Protein backbone atom coordinates (compact mmCIF):
# COMPACT_ATOMS: atom_id res chain seq x y z
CA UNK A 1 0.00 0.00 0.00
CA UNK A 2 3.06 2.36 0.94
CA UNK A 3 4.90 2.05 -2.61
CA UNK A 4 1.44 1.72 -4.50
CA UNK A 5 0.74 5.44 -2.89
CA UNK A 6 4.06 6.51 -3.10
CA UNK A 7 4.04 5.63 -6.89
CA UNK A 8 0.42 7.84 -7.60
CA UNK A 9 2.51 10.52 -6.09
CA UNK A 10 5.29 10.40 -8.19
CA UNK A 11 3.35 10.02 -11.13
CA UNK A 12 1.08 12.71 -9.65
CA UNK A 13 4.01 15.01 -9.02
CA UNK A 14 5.90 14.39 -12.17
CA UNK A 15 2.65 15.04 -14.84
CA UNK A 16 2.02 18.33 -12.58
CA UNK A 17 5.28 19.34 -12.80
CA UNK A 18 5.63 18.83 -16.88
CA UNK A 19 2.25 21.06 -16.48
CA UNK A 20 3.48 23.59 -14.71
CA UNK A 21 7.09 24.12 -16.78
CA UNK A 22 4.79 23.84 -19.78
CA UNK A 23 2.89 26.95 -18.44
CA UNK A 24 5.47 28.65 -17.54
CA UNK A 25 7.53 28.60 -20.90
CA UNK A 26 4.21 29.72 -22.36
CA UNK A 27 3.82 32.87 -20.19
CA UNK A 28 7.79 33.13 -20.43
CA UNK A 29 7.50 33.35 -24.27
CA UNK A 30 4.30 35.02 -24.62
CA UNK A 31 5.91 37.92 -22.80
CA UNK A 32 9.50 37.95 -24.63
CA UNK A 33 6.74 38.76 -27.68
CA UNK A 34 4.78 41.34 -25.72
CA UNK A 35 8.17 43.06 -24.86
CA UNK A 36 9.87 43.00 -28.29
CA UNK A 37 7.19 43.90 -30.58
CA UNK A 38 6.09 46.58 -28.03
CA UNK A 39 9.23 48.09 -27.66
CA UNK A 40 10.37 48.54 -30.95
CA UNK A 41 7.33 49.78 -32.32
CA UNK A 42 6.91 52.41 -29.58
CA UNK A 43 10.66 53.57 -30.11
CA UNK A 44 10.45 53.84 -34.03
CA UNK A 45 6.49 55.47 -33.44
CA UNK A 46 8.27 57.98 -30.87
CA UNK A 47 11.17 58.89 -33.78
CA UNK A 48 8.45 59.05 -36.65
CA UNK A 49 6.36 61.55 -34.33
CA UNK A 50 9.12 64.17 -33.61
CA UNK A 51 9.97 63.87 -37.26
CA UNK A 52 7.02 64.67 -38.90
CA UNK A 53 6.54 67.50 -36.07
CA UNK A 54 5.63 66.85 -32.89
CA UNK A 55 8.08 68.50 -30.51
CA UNK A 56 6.04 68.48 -27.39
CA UNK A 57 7.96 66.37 -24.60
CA UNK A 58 5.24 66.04 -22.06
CA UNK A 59 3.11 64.95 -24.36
CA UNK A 60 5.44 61.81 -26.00
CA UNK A 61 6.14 61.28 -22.08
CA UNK A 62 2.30 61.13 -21.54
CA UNK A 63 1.88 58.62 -24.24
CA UNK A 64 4.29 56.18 -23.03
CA UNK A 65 1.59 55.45 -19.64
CA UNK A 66 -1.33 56.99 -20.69
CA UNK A 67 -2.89 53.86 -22.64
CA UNK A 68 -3.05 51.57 -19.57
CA UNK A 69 -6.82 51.30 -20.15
CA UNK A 70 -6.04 48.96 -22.82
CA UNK A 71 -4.23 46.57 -20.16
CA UNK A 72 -7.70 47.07 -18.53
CA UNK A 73 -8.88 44.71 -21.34
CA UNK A 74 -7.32 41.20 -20.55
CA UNK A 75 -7.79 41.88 -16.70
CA UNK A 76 -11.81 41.67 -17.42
CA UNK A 77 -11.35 39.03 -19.74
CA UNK A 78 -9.50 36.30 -17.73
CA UNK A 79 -10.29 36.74 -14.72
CA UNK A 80 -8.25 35.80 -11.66
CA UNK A 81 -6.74 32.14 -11.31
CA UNK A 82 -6.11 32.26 -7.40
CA UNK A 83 -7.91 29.78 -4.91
CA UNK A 84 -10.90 30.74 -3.13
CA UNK A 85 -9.09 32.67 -0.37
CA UNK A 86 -10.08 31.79 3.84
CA UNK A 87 -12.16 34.22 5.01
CA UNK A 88 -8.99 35.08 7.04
CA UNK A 89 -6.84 35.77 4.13
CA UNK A 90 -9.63 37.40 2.27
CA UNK A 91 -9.41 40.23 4.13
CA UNK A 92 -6.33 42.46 3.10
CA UNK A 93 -4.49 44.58 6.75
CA UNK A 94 -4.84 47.99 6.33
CA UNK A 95 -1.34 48.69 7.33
CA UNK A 96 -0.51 46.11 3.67
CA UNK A 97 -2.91 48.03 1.79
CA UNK A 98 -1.37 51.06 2.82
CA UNK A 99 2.09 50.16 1.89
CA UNK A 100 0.82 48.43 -1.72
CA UNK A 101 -0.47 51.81 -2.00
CA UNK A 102 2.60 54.24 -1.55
CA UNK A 103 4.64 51.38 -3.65
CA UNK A 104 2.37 52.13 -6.38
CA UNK A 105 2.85 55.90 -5.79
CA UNK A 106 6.52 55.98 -5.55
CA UNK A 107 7.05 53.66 -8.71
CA UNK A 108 4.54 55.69 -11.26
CA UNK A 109 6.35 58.96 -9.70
CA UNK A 110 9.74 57.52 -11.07
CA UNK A 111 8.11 56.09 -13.69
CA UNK A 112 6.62 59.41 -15.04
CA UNK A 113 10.40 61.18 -14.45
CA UNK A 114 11.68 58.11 -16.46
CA UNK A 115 9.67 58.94 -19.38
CA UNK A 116 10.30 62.50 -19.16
CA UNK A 117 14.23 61.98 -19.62
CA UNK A 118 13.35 59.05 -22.52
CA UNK A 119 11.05 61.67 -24.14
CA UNK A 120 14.17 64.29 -24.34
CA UNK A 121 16.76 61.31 -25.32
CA UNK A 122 14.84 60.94 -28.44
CA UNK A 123 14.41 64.16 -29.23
CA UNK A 124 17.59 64.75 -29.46
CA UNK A 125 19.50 61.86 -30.32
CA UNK A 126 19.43 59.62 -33.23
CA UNK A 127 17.15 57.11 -32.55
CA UNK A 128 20.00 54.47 -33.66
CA UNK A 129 22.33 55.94 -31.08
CA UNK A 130 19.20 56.12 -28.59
CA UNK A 131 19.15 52.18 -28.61
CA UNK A 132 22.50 51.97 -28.21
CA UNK A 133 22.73 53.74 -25.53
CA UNK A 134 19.59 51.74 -23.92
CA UNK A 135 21.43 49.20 -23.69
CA UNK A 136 23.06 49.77 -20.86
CA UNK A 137 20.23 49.24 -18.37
CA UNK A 138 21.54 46.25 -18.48
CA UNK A 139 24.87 46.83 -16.81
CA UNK A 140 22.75 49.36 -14.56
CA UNK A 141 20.61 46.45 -13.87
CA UNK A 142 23.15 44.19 -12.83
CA UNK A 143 24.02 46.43 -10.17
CA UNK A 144 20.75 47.21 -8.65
CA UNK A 145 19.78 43.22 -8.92
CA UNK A 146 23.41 42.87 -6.89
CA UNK A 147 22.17 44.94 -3.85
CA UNK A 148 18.56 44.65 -4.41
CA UNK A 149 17.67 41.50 -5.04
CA UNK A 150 20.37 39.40 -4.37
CA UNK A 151 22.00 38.75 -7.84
CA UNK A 152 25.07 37.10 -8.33
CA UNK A 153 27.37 38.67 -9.65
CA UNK A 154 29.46 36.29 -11.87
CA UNK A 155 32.68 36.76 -14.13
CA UNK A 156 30.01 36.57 -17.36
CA UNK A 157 27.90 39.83 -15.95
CA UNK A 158 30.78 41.55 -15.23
CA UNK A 159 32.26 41.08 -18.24
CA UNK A 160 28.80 42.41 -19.58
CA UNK A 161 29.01 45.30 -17.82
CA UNK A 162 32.27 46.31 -19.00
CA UNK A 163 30.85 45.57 -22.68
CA UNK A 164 27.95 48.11 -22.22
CA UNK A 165 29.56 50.52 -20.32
CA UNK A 166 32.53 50.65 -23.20
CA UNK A 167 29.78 50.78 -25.69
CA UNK A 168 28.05 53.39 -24.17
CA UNK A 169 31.41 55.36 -23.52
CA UNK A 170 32.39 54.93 -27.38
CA UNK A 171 29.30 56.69 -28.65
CA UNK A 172 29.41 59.47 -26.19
CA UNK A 173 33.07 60.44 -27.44
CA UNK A 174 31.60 60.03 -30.74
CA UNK A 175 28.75 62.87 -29.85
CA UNK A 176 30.78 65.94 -32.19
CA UNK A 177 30.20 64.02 -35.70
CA UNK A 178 26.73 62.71 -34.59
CA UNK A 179 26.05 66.58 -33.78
CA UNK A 180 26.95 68.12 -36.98
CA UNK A 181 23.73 67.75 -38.29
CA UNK A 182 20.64 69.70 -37.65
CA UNK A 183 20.66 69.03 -33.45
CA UNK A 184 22.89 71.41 -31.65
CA UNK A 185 26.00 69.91 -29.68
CA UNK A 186 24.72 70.92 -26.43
CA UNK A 187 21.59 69.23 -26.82
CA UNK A 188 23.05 66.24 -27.94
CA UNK A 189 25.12 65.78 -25.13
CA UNK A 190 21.78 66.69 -22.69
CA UNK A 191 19.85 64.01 -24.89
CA UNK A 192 22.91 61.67 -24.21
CA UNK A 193 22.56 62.20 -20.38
CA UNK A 194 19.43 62.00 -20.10
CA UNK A 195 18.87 58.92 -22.02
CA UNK A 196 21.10 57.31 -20.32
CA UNK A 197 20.34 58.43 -16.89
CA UNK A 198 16.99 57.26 -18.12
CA UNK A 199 18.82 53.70 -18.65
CA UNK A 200 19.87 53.56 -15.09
CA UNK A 201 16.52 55.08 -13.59
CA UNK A 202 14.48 52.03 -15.57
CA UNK A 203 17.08 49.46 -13.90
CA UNK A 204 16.22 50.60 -10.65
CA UNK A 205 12.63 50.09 -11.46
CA UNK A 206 12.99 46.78 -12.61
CA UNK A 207 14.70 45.95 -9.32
CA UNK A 208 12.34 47.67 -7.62
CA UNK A 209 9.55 46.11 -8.83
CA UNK A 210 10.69 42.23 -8.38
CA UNK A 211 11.75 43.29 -4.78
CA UNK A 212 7.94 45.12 -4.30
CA UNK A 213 6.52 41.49 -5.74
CA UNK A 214 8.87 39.19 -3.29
CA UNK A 215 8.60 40.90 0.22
CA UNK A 216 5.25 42.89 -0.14
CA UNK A 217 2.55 41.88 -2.88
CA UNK A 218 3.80 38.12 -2.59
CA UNK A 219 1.17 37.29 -4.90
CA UNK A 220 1.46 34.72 -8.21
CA UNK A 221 -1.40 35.83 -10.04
CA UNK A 222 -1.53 37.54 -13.95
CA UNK A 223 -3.98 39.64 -12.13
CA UNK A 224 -1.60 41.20 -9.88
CA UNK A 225 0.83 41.69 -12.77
CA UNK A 226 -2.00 43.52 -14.98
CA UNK A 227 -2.81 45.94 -11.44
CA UNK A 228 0.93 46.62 -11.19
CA UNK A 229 1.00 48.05 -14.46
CA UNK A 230 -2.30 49.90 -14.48
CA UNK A 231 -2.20 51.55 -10.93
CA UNK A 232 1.83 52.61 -11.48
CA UNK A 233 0.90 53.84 -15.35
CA UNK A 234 -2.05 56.02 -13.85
CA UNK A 235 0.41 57.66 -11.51
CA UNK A 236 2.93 58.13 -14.28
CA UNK A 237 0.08 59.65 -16.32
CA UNK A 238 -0.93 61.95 -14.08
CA UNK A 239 2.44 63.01 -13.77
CA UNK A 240 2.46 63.95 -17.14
CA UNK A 241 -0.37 65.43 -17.19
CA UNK A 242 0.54 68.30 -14.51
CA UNK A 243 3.80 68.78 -16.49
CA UNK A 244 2.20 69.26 -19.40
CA UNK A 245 -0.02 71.99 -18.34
CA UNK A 246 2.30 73.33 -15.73
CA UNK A 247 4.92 74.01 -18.83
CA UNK A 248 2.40 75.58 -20.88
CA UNK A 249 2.64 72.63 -23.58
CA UNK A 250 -0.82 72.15 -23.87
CA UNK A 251 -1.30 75.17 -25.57
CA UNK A 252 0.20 74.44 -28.65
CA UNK A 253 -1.12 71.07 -29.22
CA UNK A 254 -3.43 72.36 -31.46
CA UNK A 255 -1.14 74.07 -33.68
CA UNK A 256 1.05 70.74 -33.75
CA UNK A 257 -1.83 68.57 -34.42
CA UNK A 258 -2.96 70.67 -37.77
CA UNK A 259 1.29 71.53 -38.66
CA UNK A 260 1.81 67.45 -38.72
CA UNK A 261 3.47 66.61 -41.90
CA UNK A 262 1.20 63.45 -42.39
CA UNK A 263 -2.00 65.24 -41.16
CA UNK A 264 -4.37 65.34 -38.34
CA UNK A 265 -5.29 61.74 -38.42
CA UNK A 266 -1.92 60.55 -38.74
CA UNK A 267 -1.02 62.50 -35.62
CA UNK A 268 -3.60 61.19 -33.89
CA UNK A 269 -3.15 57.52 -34.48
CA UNK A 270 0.76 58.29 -33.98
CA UNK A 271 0.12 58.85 -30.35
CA UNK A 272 -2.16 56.51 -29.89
CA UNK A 273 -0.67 53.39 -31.66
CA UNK A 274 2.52 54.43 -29.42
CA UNK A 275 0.93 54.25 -26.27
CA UNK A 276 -0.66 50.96 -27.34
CA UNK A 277 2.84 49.98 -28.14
CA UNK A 278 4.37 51.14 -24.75
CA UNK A 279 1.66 49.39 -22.77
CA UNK A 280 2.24 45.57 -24.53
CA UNK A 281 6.15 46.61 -23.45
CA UNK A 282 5.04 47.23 -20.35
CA UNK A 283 2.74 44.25 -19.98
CA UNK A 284 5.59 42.26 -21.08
CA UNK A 285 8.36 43.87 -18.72
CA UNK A 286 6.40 43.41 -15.62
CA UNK A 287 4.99 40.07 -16.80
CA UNK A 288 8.62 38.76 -17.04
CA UNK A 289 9.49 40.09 -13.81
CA UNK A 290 7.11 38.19 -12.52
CA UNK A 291 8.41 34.73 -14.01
CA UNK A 292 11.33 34.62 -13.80
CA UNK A 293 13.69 38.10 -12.72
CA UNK A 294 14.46 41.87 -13.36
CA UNK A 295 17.69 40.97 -14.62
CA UNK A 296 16.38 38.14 -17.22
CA UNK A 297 13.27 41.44 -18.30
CA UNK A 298 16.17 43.58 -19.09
CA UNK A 299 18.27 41.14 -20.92
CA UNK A 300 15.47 40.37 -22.85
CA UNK A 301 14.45 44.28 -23.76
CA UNK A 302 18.07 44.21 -25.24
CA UNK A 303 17.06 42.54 -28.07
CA UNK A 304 15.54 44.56 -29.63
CA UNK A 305 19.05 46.30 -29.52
CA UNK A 306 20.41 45.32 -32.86
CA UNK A 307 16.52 45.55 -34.47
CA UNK A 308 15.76 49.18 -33.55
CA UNK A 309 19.00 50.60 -35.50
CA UNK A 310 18.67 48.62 -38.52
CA UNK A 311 14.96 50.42 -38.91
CA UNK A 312 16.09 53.81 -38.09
CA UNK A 313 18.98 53.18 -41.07
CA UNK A 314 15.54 51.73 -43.34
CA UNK A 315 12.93 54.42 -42.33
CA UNK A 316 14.72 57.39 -41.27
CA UNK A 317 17.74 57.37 -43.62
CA UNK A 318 20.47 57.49 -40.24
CA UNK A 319 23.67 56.86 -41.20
CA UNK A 320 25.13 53.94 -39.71
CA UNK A 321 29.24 55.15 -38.82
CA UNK A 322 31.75 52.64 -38.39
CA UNK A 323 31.62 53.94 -34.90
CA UNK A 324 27.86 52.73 -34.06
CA UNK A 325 28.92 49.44 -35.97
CA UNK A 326 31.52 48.78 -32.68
CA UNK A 327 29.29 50.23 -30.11
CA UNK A 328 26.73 47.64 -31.91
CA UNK A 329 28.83 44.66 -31.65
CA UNK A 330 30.44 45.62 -28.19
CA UNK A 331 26.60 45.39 -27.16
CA UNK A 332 25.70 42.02 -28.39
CA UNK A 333 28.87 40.80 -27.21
CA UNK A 334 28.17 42.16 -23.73
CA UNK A 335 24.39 40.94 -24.41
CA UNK A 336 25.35 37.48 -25.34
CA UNK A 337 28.03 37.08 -22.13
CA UNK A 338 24.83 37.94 -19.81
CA UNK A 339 22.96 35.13 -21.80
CA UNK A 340 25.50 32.56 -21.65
CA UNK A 341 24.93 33.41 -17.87
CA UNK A 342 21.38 32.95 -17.57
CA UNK A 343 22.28 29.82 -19.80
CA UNK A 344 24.77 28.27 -17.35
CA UNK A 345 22.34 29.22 -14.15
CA UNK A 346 19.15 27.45 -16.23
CA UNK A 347 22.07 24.13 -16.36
CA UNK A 348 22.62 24.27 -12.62
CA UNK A 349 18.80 24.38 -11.86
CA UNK A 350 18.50 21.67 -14.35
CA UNK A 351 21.05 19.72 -12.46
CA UNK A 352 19.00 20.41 -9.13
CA UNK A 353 15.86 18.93 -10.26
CA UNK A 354 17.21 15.88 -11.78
CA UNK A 355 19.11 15.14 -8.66
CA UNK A 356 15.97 15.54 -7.13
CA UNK A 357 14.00 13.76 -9.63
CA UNK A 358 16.42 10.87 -9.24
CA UNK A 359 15.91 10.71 -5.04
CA UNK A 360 12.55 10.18 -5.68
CA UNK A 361 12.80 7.37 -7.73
CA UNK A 362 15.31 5.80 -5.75
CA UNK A 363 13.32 6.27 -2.66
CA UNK A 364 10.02 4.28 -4.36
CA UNK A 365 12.52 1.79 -5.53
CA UNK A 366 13.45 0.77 -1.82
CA UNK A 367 9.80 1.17 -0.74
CA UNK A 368 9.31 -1.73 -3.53
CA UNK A 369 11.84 -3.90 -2.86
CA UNK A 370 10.89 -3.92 1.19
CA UNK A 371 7.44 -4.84 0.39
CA UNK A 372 8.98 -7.74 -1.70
CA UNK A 373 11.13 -8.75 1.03
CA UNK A 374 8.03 -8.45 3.15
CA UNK A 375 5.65 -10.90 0.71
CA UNK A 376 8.78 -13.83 1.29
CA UNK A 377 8.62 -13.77 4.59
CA UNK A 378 4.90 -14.10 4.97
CA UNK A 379 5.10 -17.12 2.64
């Protein structure tokens, strides 16, 4: 009776198991898609409106928060797969709700200032160089996972690190020949700083964020990822909504809407097919924090890395310099070391389970072979 029981819950444990890894590689690459497509539309939709005339930061800021409605959508749709809470655990403290609360605050606060400093790096860099320079949230990321959330830090991520930061260094020195066009020196280097302050500021978010869902919310749920990223983009929103009429902005939005190159519907549906754009990102950011890490959401969004510049060159006519060719290649390089990384932890896990796997097994074996022993003697 022992090893019959002790079989149905191996068997039990190993189909539920396949069933859950199953599930999670779906959500896993379900958001990968969510994060690339998002991404690089949103980035080549923020370039296109600036070109044809927009020139209102607050209002490309506001865009990148302001269509969390949309996430609204799939949170009606599917509704929540948690158990039937106890009528203890039903009821949220105060004191937690409280604290959810000001999380929420704090993070669409920074997210809103995030956007702001985005909104000006694109502006005023070269939305090829922009990438580029993105891509060092993941070197900013490695640090803020270190001291946040526990990271290891191994020879591959630092190696990364010194990849992106050398990449990141090589366009900067390179700022005089990408500002002998029509943008101003000065405001190339502010665009440079601010993007990549941006870079770091979105790190620390990430971080942030995964440490908010493992010693507060402590809830593994798509519905708490979907409230994460509608209750921090309405903060973020609303921060960009003050801005925009505390600058005066808002004042000539008309005159930008009717002096758009490709007309007032094309303006229009440029803002809103951008903030469409930045809310699957966003979906697809937090949903991957949730899975799996910070650090694995931000290795991810550098993908996108080498796509982003190659459309710029197609739709925008940017010249692609020897000089962003190295920065390019510096970055995958640096990208690739922090996937080996993930690669080589994924092994090790492997590893783990197997071994654990393998105790099981062994341990129904010797349940079996005692109840054999047992049958003999009876006899």
């Amino acid at each position: 009776m022992a090893v019959d029981q002790a079989e149905s819950v191996s068997g039990t444990t190993t189909t539920s198991t396949i069933k859950k890894r199953w599930q999670w590689w779906l959500l896993v690459f379900l958001n990968i898609f969510f994060l690339l497509i998002g991404e690089t539309a949103a980035t080549l939709l923020g370039r296109f409106y600036y070109n044809q005339g927009g020139n209102s930061k607050w209002m490309a800021t506001l865009v990148q928060s302001a269509g969390f409605p949309f996430v609204c959508i799939p949170l009606l749709l599917f509704p929540s797969n948690r158990q039937p809470p106890s009528p203890a655990a039903a009821v949220t403290p105060p004191a937690l709700r409280l604290k959810i609360a000001l999380i929420y605050l704090g993070l669409g606060i920074i997210i809103g200032v995030d956007d702001l400093m985005y909104s000006y790096g694109l502006l005023y860099v070269p939305v090829s160089t922009y990438s580029l320079i993105c891509a060092t949230q993941l070197a900013f990321n490695a640090v803020f996972s270190y001291y946040l959330n526990s990271q290891k830090f191994t020879a591959c991520i630092l190696n990364s690190v010194v990849l992106l930061t050398l990449s990141a260094a090589i366009l900067g020195f390179n700022e005089a020949s990408e500002s002998s066009g029509s943008i101003p020196k000065v405001k190339y280097v502010l665009g440079f700083m601010l993007t990549l302050g941006a870079s770091a500021t979105y790190s620390l978010i990430l971080s942030l964020m995964q440490l908010s869902f493992q010693k507060v919310i402590r809830k593994e749920t798509l519905t708490v990822v979907l409230e994460v990223q509608i209750y921090t983009s309405l903060v973020a929103s609303c921060v960009a909504v003050v801005g925009l009429f505390a600058s005066g902005e808002w004042k000539g939005l008309k005159g930008e809407m009717e002096g758009f190159e490709k007309g007032k519907v094309s303006y229009v549906m440029t803002l809103v097919w951008t903030g469409l754009s930045w809310q699957l990102a966003s979906v697809g950011v937090v949903g991957l924090i949730f899975v799996v890490s910070s650090l694995f959401s931000n290795v991810i969004s550098t993908i996108a890395l080498p796509v982003v510049p190659v459309f710029a060159v197609i739709f925008f006519h940017e010249k692609m310099g020897g000089i962003k060719v190295v920065a390019l290649l510096l970055a995958i390089w640096g990208f690739a070391s922090y996937l080996y990384q993930d690669y080589l932890d994924y092994r090790k896990a492997k590893k783990v389970s197997e071994h654990v796997e393998l105790l099981v097994s062994e341990h129904v074996e010797l349940l079996s072979g005692h109840r054999g022993g047992g049958g003999g003697r009876d006899c």
